[in-house]
Short mmCIF file of C-alpha atoms in Angstrom, two decimals:
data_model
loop_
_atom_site.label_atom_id
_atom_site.label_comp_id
_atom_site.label_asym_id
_atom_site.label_seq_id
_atom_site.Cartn_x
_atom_site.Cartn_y
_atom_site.Cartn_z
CA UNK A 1 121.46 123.21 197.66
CA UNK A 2 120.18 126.76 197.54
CA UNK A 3 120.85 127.26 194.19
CA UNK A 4 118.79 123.34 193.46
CA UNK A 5 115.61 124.89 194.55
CA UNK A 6 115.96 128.04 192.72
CA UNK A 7 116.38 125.83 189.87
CA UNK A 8 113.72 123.56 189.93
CA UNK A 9 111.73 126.90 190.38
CA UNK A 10 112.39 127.63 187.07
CA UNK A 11 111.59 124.14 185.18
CA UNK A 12 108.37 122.34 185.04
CA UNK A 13 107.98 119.53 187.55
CA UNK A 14 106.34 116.78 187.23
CA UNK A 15 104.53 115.50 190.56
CA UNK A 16 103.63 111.97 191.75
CA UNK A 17 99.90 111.74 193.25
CA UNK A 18 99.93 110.28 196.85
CA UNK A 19 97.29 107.21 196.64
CA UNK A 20 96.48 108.03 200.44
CA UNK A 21 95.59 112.07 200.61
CA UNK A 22 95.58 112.76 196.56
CA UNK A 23 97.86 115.18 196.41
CA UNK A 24 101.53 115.58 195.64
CA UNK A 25 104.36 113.49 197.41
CA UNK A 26 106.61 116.35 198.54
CA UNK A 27 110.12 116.56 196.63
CA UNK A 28 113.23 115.97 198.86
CA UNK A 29 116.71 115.69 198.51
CA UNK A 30 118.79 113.08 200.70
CA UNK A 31 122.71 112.59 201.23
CA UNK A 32 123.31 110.71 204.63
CA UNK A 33 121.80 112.02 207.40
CA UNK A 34 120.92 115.51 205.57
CA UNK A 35 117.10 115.95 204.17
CA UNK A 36 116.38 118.97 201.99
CA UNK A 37 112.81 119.94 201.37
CA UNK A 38 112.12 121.42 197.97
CA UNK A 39 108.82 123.49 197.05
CA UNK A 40 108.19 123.17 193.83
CA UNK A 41 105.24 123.91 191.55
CA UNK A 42 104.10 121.32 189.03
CA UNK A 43 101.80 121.96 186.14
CA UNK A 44 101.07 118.30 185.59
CA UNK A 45 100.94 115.40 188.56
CA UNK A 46 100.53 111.80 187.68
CA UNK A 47 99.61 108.76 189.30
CA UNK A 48 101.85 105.84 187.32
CA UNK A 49 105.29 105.90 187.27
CA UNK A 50 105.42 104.60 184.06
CA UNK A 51 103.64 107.41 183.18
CA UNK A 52 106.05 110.19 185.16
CA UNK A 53 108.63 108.64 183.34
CA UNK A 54 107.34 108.49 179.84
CA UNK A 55 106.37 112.46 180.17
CA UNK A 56 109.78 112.97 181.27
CA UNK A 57 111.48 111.21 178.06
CA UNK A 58 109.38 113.44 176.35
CA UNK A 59 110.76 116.38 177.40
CA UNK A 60 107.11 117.81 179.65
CA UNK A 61 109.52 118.36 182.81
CA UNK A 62 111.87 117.27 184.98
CA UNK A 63 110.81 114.31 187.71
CA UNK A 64 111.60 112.82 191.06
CA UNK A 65 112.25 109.50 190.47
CA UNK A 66 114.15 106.38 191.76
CA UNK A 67 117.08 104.96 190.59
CA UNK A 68 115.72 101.19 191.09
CA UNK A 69 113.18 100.57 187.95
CA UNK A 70 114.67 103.93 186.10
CA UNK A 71 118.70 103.30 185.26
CA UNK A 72 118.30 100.99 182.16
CA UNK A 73 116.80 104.08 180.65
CA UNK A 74 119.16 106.85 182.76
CA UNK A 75 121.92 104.07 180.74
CA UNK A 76 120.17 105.22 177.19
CA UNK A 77 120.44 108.78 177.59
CA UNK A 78 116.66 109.44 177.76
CA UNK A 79 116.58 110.15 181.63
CA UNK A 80 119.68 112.49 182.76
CA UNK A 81 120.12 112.66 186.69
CA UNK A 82 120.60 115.89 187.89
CA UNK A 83 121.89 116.54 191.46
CA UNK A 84 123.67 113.58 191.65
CA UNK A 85 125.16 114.98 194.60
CA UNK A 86 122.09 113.59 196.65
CA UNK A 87 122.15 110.43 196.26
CA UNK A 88 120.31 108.90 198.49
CA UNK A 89 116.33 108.16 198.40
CA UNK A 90 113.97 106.39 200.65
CA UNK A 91 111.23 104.54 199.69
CA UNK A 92 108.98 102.41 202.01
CA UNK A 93 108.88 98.97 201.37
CA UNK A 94 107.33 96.09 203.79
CA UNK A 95 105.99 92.71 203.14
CA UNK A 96 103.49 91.48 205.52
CA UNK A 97 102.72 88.25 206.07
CA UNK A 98 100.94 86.42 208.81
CA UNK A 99 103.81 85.29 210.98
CA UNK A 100 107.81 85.57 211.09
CA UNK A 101 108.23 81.95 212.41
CA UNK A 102 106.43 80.46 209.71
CA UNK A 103 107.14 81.92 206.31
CA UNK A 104 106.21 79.93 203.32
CA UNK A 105 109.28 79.05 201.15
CA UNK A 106 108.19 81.06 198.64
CA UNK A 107 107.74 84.31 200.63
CA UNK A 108 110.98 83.61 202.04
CA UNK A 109 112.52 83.30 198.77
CA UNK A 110 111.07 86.12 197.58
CA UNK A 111 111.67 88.92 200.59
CA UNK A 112 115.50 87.29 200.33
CA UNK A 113 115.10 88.50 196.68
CA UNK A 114 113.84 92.02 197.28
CA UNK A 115 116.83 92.23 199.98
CA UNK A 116 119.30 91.34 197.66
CA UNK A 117 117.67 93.46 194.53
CA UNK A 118 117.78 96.76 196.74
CA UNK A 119 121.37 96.25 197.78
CA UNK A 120 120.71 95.58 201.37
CA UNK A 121 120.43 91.60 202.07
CA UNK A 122 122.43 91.77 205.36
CA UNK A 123 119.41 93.91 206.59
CA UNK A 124 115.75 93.15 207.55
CA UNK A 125 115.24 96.35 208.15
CA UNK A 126 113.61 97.28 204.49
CA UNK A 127 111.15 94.41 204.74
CA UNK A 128 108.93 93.80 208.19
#
């Protein structure tokens, strides 16, 4: 993975804006229980990942994004993964509603949903 960061050293990055502290989420790699920190420098951050992606397709640099919401277009050609050898990403995801013994239907239905749509529906683990 030395030679990753070296890499990405010599590309253009394109940074997502944290909502909470307004600057850049920090770029890491994942593949089981192995986290690599990358310092990168950006010349343009963004705060939509519609956005990040669109730049990207465009050819302004290369991005940190997620697979979920980004194959279809990986699937065209537009997006090409690079270090596909770390895989895996993390993302925070929680639904909160007032209390576990009394979900309405629908929020039932639709936490089973997310479960399913991330892969891990044997899990409550994503969603609290």
């Amino acid at each position: 993975m030395i030679g990753a960061s070296g890499d990405l050293i010599n590309h253009t990055c394109i940074d997502y804006q944290d909502p909470t502290t307004g600057r850049a989420f920090e770029w890491e790699f994942r593949r089981e229980s192995e986290i690599f920190p990358i310092r990168q420098s950006a010349r343009l951050m963004v705060s939509d990942v519609e956005t990040m992606i669109g730049a990207c397709c465009e050819g302004a640099g290369i991005a940190q994004v997620m697979e979920l919401g980004s194959q279809h277009i990986m699937d065209t050609g537009k997006l090409v993964e690079i270090f596909s050898d770390w895989p895996d990403e993390i993302f925070p995801l929680y639904a909160i509603y007032p209390s576990r013994r009394h979900r309405a239907a629908k929020v039932r239905v639709f936490t089973d949903f997310c479960l399913r749509l991330l892969g891990r529906a044997d899990s409550g683990a994503i969603l609290a």
